[in-house]
Structures are given as structure tokens and as C-alpha cells.
Amino acid sequence: MFDRPQSGERAVLVHASPDGLPDESEREEFAELARSAGAVIVAELVSSRRRPDARYFIGKGKLDELRSLIRMNDAELVISSAALSPSQERNLERELRCRVLDRAGLILDIFAQRARSFEGKLQVELAQLRHLSTRLVRGWTHLERQKGGIGLRGPGETQLETDRRLIGRRIRQLKERLEHVDARRTMNRRNRVRAEIPTVALVGYTNAGKSTLFNALTRADVYVKDQLFATLDPTVRRLELPEGEHVVLADTVGFIRDLPHELIAAFRSTLQEAREADLILHLIDASDSDRWQRVRQVNSVLKELDAEQIPQIRVYNKIDKLDGKPRITNNRAGEGRAVWLSAITGDGIPMLKDAIARRLRQKTVRRVIHLLPEQGRQRAKLFELGAVTSEAAREEGGWTLDLKMTEKDLKRFLKRENLAEQLDPLPMSPSATAANE
């Protein structure tokens, strides 16, 4: 077994795929990910196998070719675009005698470099530990040894078991801290709901220009750079709309294809801003030839977050690269469906603000709902949404709640919780009553 070096960024990229040769856009995006992490790309290898090798993922011939590339270019790191199992990483490191990383590990490293806030650092550390916990048996033989020394000989934990226990303890600590942070974030959302301040979430593929647009809309000073995952930490600012209306605009972490599940789980509280938003601005790079594939990837993550039903405005950014003109298209209700603009020049920003204002002008309704004793969770959710104006206990058990919320939110809540039959019917209008008589 070799001693794993702690530094070294000269990397060989392995574009490996079980579904045929990766296309040019996938290869370029993966190379950009590696550069974003600080890697110096010295060589690239393309491999495609109908059935990945159980030991190395790539075949023996490609393994020999990869070994030669490492030797010729003095490479210190191999990064695979395909997800590798812990045993495959261990076997490759043993054969190649250098560090081996897959796409998930690469993205986790980028996130670790970019996180600045307390919450962001906690989330990244949690994701890294979850990823590491499956890979403790990789390149370290000392982890399998029994602890020795005076007082430590005999039955006891191996070093591997100790490390697993320590990682498990740290994961529990991080979860507890994040629960406290999430509680504060939930309280802030609840206060905004009670104050009837709508929330607009800004989502999009990484490097689509979200931070630039966020700064242009709110006059904030969010860090902007032309690189993948330039900013990770969530930012919330007040946005003033035409006619003096105000909304809260929440910037979220950028999405990317095959975003590691560890990250989606760790950043779920951050992405909750998108899940609980009244409107989503889906930012799209209009100059990207693969933009429709990017749109599908973003919608896939939104579906995983149960946010695919939230109304969207598609915002096509970077029209300055296409010499295009700002414009807007409406849906059948006359509301803005898509806006073409340039966040860097400001062209089309007023159109977007008008579209946001029109989509958020919704009718607030007052209704009464009767909940059963076993529906305490639904009752708590309504209080969390700030929708309850008064409450009374029922003699037969349960509660009667007076609600005040937007018609859209009420319909969505009733459908999700299957409570439509427990809502009091609307009173008949005077004209309808006269007609029945």
C-alpha cells in the first residue's frame, strides 16, 4: 500500500460512461468542474464500456493507458466523471499509486472551498462526512489494525471502528446544529407569511448568472465570478416592485447534472426557500446551446424537493451575447411566462419586475376547516404557514380553524394533505339564493 500524498493538483481526467461515449458538452463541463476545484489538467482519457468492470470500472487496457499518462505527465491525481464505488477507488489507487476521486468527491471539494457562512460550512462538512463514511476502507491499512500500547492491547476496537464511531458522533452533532439553524430560518419564513410578504426563489443551473441577476434586482453585493459554484451561501434580500410592492428574493445554490445526493440532503434547509416560495424564477443561460438539457436537470432537482408545482417564470439571461432584444411572453391569463433579459447590462430588468408583480397579485381568501384529533400534523403545518387567524376546540375532538391565505396556497395545501372534504362549503351568493327560491 502506498502513502497517499496530501497535496498535488496535476490531474488526469477520465471521462468514463456506461452509456456510450460522453458528448463534448459533458466533457467540457467536467473539465470546468476540475478547474473550478483548482486542478491543473495535464491529460484526459475517454473510456466507454457497456458493463463497467467490477474492480476498476475501466478495463485493463484503459488502466494500462491511464498508468502511462500518469507517468508521462507526472500526474498526482485522477478524477473520474463516473461514480466509483469505495472498492473501485481503493483498487485504482493501489494500481495507479496516486489519489483517485470521482465526480461526487470533486463537487464536495468545490463546495468545501466556496462555503463562507456558518450554515454553509456545516452543510458541506455534513455532506463530506456522509460521503467519507462509505469510503473508510480505501487507502489506509492502519485503519484495519487493532489499537495497541499499554492498556490498549487485547479485545477492543480496531482503528477503523473508532473512526466510524467518531464520524457518526460528528454527523449527529452537525445535524443538531443545522436543526437549530433551520428552526431560525423557518421562524423567519413564518414571520414573512404572517406579514403577507411573498417569497420569490431564484434557481438555475450553475453559472447561469444567478448572482449577477440577484445583484441587479436587489442592489446587493453578492460575489460574482465566471466559474461553477462561485457562490454557495444562501442570500435573502427585499425586492421592491412597481407600485411600491415588496417581496423577498432568495438566492439558492446552483444546480448541476447528477448533483450528489449527499449535497441535496445537506442543503435541503437552504433549498427549502425554493420549496416554500410563492414564485420561482428559473434562470436559463440563453446563450448555452445545451440550455434545454440544463432546464431538465433543474426541474429534476425541483421535483426531488417537491417544488415542481410552484409557479415559474423562466428568465432567459445573457441575451447580450446573442445581440437579442429584451422581451416578455405571457400565458393565457396574461401573466408573464418568460422574460428575455441581460442581467449584466440591465436590459429587461423592468420587464421582469412587472412580470413578478403580476404573477404575485393573488386573491386572499378566508375559509373554515375542521380537523380531526389525529390530524395534529396538518394543524401544526397551518400554524407554521401563518394561515390561522383563530382556533376553537370541538366537543367531539379536534379543532375548527379560521384560515386566511392565498387561494393558490390553500388549494395546494388541501391537495397535498387530502383535506378538501373537511373545508366548510362557501356560502351561496345572494343571486344564487334568489334563483333557487
XYZ file of C-alpha atoms in Angstrom:
437
model
C 0.000 0.000 0.000
C 1.254 3.498 -0.777
C 1.350 6.676 1.328
C -1.379 8.934 -0.031
C 0.010 12.423 -0.796
C -1.811 15.293 0.878
C -1.297 17.767 -1.960
C -0.796 17.870 -5.701
C -3.227 19.193 -8.262
C -1.834 17.857 -11.568
C -4.775 15.791 -12.714
C -5.708 13.288 -15.393
C -9.425 13.355 -16.203
C -11.133 10.075 -17.017
C -14.334 10.597 -18.986
C -15.943 7.242 -18.248
C -19.522 6.329 -19.076
C -21.503 3.074 -19.242
C -23.948 4.681 -21.713
C -21.623 5.242 -24.647
C -19.064 7.951 -25.249
C -19.793 11.177 -23.305
C -20.656 14.114 -25.555
C -18.489 17.210 -25.884
C -20.631 19.365 -23.568
C -20.440 16.776 -20.760
C -16.665 16.555 -21.143
C -16.248 20.338 -21.104
C -18.478 20.729 -18.043
C -16.497 18.072 -16.178
C -13.222 19.766 -17.131
C -14.628 23.098 -15.893
C -15.561 21.435 -12.606
C -11.977 20.209 -12.208
C -10.566 23.653 -12.986
C -13.020 25.219 -10.512
C -11.566 22.972 -7.810
C -8.054 24.196 -8.647
C -6.872 21.189 -10.652
C -4.303 21.571 -13.426
C -5.466 19.256 -16.208
C -2.437 17.558 -17.784
C -4.209 14.786 -19.741
C -7.606 13.308 -20.497
C -8.756 9.763 -21.154
C -12.080 8.744 -22.707
C -13.497 5.331 -21.857
C -16.804 3.637 -22.606
C -17.831 0.159 -21.509
C -21.215 -1.453 -21.891
C -20.706 -3.039 -18.481
C -18.298 -1.346 -16.011
C -15.509 -3.518 -14.643
C -16.284 -4.557 -11.077
C -12.707 -3.942 -9.878
C -11.629 -0.785 -11.705
C -14.730 0.470 -13.592
C -12.485 0.858 -16.673
C -10.999 -2.132 -18.486
C -7.459 -3.496 -18.197
C -6.367 -1.859 -21.470
C -7.580 1.578 -20.397
C -5.989 1.016 -16.984
C -2.569 0.494 -18.628
C -3.140 3.572 -20.796
C -4.067 5.615 -17.727
C -0.950 4.422 -15.882
C 1.197 5.583 -18.813
C -0.480 9.010 -18.890
C 0.200 9.458 -15.157
C 3.856 8.538 -15.592
C 4.380 10.727 -18.692
C 2.750 13.822 -17.173
C 3.873 13.442 -13.539
C 0.205 13.486 -12.531
C -0.713 13.311 -8.847
C -4.463 12.913 -9.128
C -7.018 11.004 -11.220
C -10.577 12.325 -11.410
C -13.330 10.107 -12.825
C -16.528 11.563 -14.275
C -18.352 8.349 -13.365
C -19.379 7.490 -9.821
C -16.958 4.982 -8.335
C -17.670 2.535 -5.544
C -15.357 2.613 -2.494
C -13.711 -0.635 -3.587
C -13.131 0.684 -7.129
C -11.472 3.822 -5.747
C -9.287 1.679 -3.474
C -8.298 -0.680 -6.287
C -7.472 2.166 -8.662
C -5.350 3.933 -6.048
C -3.449 0.705 -5.394
C -2.785 0.153 -9.107
C -2.062 3.771 -10.080
C -0.326 4.787 -6.839
C -1.967 8.208 -6.747
C -5.128 9.785 -5.403
C -8.380 8.884 -7.164
C -11.536 10.986 -6.974
C -14.942 10.671 -8.616
C -17.394 13.380 -9.652
C -19.206 13.453 -6.294
C -15.947 13.865 -4.385
C -14.889 16.637 -6.776
C -18.099 18.616 -6.259
C -17.832 18.164 -2.499
C -14.304 19.603 -2.643
C -15.545 22.657 -4.582
C -18.316 23.206 -2.066
C -15.800 23.000 0.785
C -13.727 25.748 -0.860
C -16.690 28.046 -1.579
C -18.721 27.878 1.651
C -18.347 31.064 3.707
C -21.260 31.261 6.137
C -21.587 29.238 9.332
C -24.549 27.306 7.928
C -22.828 26.650 4.608
C -19.737 25.232 6.313
C -21.866 22.957 8.491
C -23.786 21.676 5.477
C -20.642 20.983 3.470
C -18.954 19.190 6.380
C -22.052 17.039 6.873
C -22.098 16.088 3.186
C -18.367 15.286 3.231
C -18.641 13.086 6.313
C -21.579 11.172 4.851
C -19.537 10.603 1.709
C -16.408 9.676 3.687
C -18.250 7.219 5.938
C -18.669 4.852 2.971
C -15.003 5.146 1.992
C -13.078 4.494 5.201
C -11.683 1.228 3.836
C -9.837 2.875 0.960
C -6.102 3.505 1.026
C -5.158 3.286 4.677
C -4.014 -0.057 6.039
C -3.590 1.406 9.546
C -7.362 1.748 9.840
C -7.703 -2.029 9.981
C -5.153 -2.517 12.777
C -6.075 -3.248 16.377
C -5.183 -0.413 18.731
C -2.054 -1.319 20.696
C 0.046 0.056 23.506
C -0.069 -0.201 27.295
C -3.638 -0.590 28.444
C -4.961 -0.946 24.882
C -3.971 -4.493 23.980
C -6.446 -7.327 23.761
C -10.117 -7.153 22.797
C -11.231 -3.718 21.700
C -11.965 -1.506 18.753
C -9.960 -1.508 15.556
C -8.867 1.915 14.291
C -11.477 1.586 11.529
C -14.255 1.069 14.085
C -13.010 4.041 16.106
C -13.020 6.297 13.059
C -16.529 5.179 12.132
C -17.733 5.913 15.651
C -16.118 9.363 15.687
C -17.560 10.227 12.285
C -21.003 9.075 13.399
C -20.762 11.257 16.510
C -19.696 14.291 14.451
C -22.567 13.724 11.987
C -25.046 13.739 14.876
C -23.543 16.988 16.216
C -23.758 18.655 12.801
C -27.375 17.551 12.376
C -28.285 19.076 15.738
C -26.607 22.387 14.870
C -28.291 22.503 11.481
C -31.655 21.814 13.110
C -31.172 24.968 15.213
C -30.221 26.990 12.115
C -33.194 25.547 10.229
C -35.509 26.461 13.122
C -34.419 30.108 12.858
C -34.877 30.041 9.077
C -38.349 28.511 9.500
C -39.266 31.219 12.001
C -38.185 33.910 9.538
C -40.306 32.297 6.800
C -43.272 32.095 9.166
C -42.940 35.785 10.026
C -42.885 36.676 6.333
C -46.037 34.619 5.742
C -47.823 36.321 8.629
C -46.806 39.707 7.267
C -48.122 38.544 3.865
C -44.754 39.182 2.211
C -44.408 36.832 -0.771
C -41.156 34.941 -1.337
C -39.549 34.596 -4.757
C -36.783 31.989 -5.148
C -34.061 32.316 -7.753
C -32.934 28.928 -9.090
C -30.951 27.807 -12.084
C -28.080 25.788 -13.446
C -24.727 26.795 -12.013
C -23.008 29.665 -13.830
C -26.259 30.849 -15.460
C -25.817 34.299 -13.877
C -27.961 33.993 -10.750
C -25.757 36.149 -8.539
C -25.464 38.830 -11.230
C -29.243 38.951 -11.606
C -29.709 38.932 -7.822
C -27.400 41.949 -7.514
C -29.149 43.738 -10.375
C -32.588 43.241 -8.797
C -31.759 43.993 -5.156
C -28.579 46.115 -5.370
C -26.870 43.555 -3.185
C -23.157 42.814 -3.288
C -23.121 39.047 -3.752
C -19.802 37.641 -5.013
C -19.839 37.148 -8.801
C -17.321 35.227 -10.890
C -17.445 33.269 -14.144
C -16.963 29.818 -12.606
C -19.076 26.891 -11.452
C -20.482 27.241 -7.913
C -18.964 30.707 -7.414
C -21.393 31.286 -4.520
C -22.984 28.718 -2.235
C -24.283 30.580 0.767
C -27.989 31.500 0.561
C -28.812 35.186 0.461
C -32.198 36.804 1.139
C -32.960 40.426 0.259
C -36.029 42.612 -0.072
C -37.042 43.415 -3.650
C -39.137 46.471 -4.459
C -41.655 46.008 -7.259
C -43.663 48.574 -9.230
C -46.390 50.447 -7.310
C -44.425 50.163 -4.042
C -44.989 46.418 -3.504
C -42.293 44.382 -1.759
C -41.284 40.738 -1.940
C -38.423 38.710 -0.504
C -35.959 37.397 -3.102
C -33.960 34.321 -2.080
C -30.849 33.239 -3.977
C -30.140 29.486 -3.865
C -27.202 27.230 -4.658
C -26.725 26.484 -8.350
C -27.791 23.117 -9.705
C -25.805 20.763 -11.903
C -26.383 17.403 -13.559
C -26.003 14.422 -11.230
C -25.777 16.622 -8.132
C -24.602 14.249 -5.348
C -27.449 13.115 -3.106
C -25.311 13.918 -0.063
C -25.391 17.564 -1.111
C -29.118 17.641 -1.821
C -29.735 16.162 1.627
C -27.305 18.512 3.386
C -28.565 21.634 1.602
C -32.238 20.753 1.978
C -32.798 23.508 4.572
C -31.230 26.061 2.230
C -33.259 24.806 -0.715
C -36.351 24.980 1.484
C -36.561 28.622 0.379
C -37.347 27.307 -3.101
C -39.737 24.676 -1.771
C -41.778 27.213 0.226
C -41.621 30.044 -2.334
C -44.702 31.659 -3.848
C -42.919 32.013 -7.195
C -39.754 30.574 -8.739
C -37.550 32.477 -11.164
C -35.914 29.753 -13.246
C -32.782 31.363 -14.692
C -31.553 29.972 -18.012
C -28.422 30.876 -19.963
C -29.933 31.852 -23.343
C -26.504 31.618 -24.997
C -25.992 27.990 -23.933
C -26.574 25.544 -26.789
C -27.473 22.843 -24.232
C -29.916 25.021 -22.296
C -32.850 22.605 -22.655
C -30.815 19.827 -21.092
C -29.937 22.239 -18.261
C -33.625 23.098 -17.828
C -34.467 19.405 -17.446
C -31.729 18.972 -14.824
C -33.018 21.915 -12.756
C -36.614 20.686 -12.979
C -35.431 17.246 -11.880
C -33.920 18.693 -8.670
C -37.054 20.798 -8.077
C -39.132 17.625 -8.385
C -36.913 15.906 -5.821
C -37.584 18.860 -3.498
C -41.368 18.627 -4.100
C -41.238 22.114 -5.634
C -42.206 21.314 -9.219
C -45.798 22.579 -8.723
C -44.759 26.100 -7.696
C -45.462 28.693 -10.435
C -42.393 29.556 -12.511
C -41.209 32.423 -14.652
C -38.448 31.358 -16.999
C -35.783 34.047 -17.208
C -33.533 33.791 -20.264
C -30.328 35.596 -19.314
C -27.252 36.712 -21.315
C -29.150 37.967 -24.374
C -26.269 40.453 -24.765
C -24.196 37.533 -26.076
C -26.835 36.917 -28.754
C -27.440 40.565 -29.695
C -31.056 39.936 -28.681
C -33.684 42.401 -27.503
C -35.424 42.183 -24.125
C -38.945 40.839 -24.402
C -41.664 39.037 -22.479
C -44.195 36.348 -23.366
C -47.412 35.840 -21.438
C -49.580 32.851 -20.629
C -53.308 32.630 -21.363
C -54.110 34.592 -18.218
C -51.958 37.476 -19.430
C -49.267 36.797 -16.823
C -45.562 36.764 -17.596
C -44.422 33.257 -18.547
C -40.904 34.009 -19.854
C -38.651 37.065 -19.894
C -35.560 37.612 -22.041
C -33.008 39.962 -20.441
C -29.368 40.682 -19.694
C -28.501 40.817 -16.014
C -25.091 42.340 -16.698
C -26.419 45.292 -18.766
C -29.782 45.629 -17.005
C -31.798 45.370 -20.230
C -35.162 43.739 -19.481
C -34.954 44.058 -15.677
C -38.076 46.331 -15.518
C -39.996 43.747 -17.592
C -39.063 41.040 -15.090
C -40.209 43.140 -12.125
C -43.556 43.778 -13.845
C -43.939 40.046 -14.548
C -43.202 39.179 -10.906
C -45.748 41.740 -9.672
C -48.491 40.414 -11.988
C -47.903 36.794 -11.009
C -47.994 37.568 -7.282
C -51.195 39.603 -7.278
C -53.377 36.826 -5.961
C -56.687 36.802 -4.206
C -56.561 36.218 -0.441
C -59.423 34.015 0.804
C -60.885 33.301 4.243
C -62.152 29.786 4.908
C -63.011 27.479 7.818
C -61.638 23.960 8.159
C -62.428 21.179 10.660
C -59.555 18.904 11.664
C -59.781 15.537 13.406
C -57.816 14.729 16.610
C -55.345 12.602 14.630
C -54.607 15.490 12.232
C -52.343 17.400 14.582
C -49.563 17.465 11.986
C -51.786 19.301 9.485
C -52.833 21.737 12.224
C -49.177 22.448 13.071
C -48.402 22.987 9.380
C -51.177 25.590 9.060
C -49.815 27.453 12.081
C -46.326 27.227 10.591
C -47.645 28.830 7.396
C -49.158 31.645 9.447
C -52.565 30.896 7.943
C -54.595 30.506 11.182
C -56.449 33.619 12.393
C -58.432 31.858 15.169
C -58.961 28.383 16.595
C -61.637 26.596 18.624
C -61.690 23.113 20.124
C -64.547 20.847 19.014
C -66.664 18.923 21.528
C -66.236 15.667 19.622
C -62.464 16.231 19.455
C -60.254 18.046 17.008
C -60.226 21.713 16.046
C -62.039 24.279 13.944
C -59.631 26.736 12.330
C -60.332 30.060 10.644
C -57.871 30.434 7.770
C -56.574 33.369 5.791
C -54.242 32.578 2.906
C -53.883 32.964 -0.830
C -56.179 30.881 -2.957
C -53.219 29.175 -4.599
C -51.622 28.193 -1.279
C -54.949 26.914 0.068
C -55.558 24.715 -2.969
C -52.019 23.373 -2.842
C -52.263 22.586 0.881
C -55.662 20.878 0.577
C -54.476 18.752 -2.334
C -51.224 17.747 -0.644
C -52.912 16.828 2.638
C -56.143 15.456 1.083
C -58.331 17.761 3.215
C -60.711 19.262 0.654
C -63.745 17.464 2.141
C -63.084 18.966 5.597
C -63.356 22.556 4.389
C -66.631 24.376 5.062
C -68.544 24.995 1.806
C -68.627 28.558 0.533
C -71.884 30.430 1.321
C -74.148 30.845 -1.671
C -74.197 34.281 -3.243
C -77.454 36.328 -2.995
C -78.128 35.913 -6.730
C -77.803 32.138 -6.484
C -80.083 32.041 -3.437
C -82.774 34.077 -5.242
C -82.597 31.799 -8.261
C -83.122 28.697 -6.097
C -86.163 30.286 -4.462
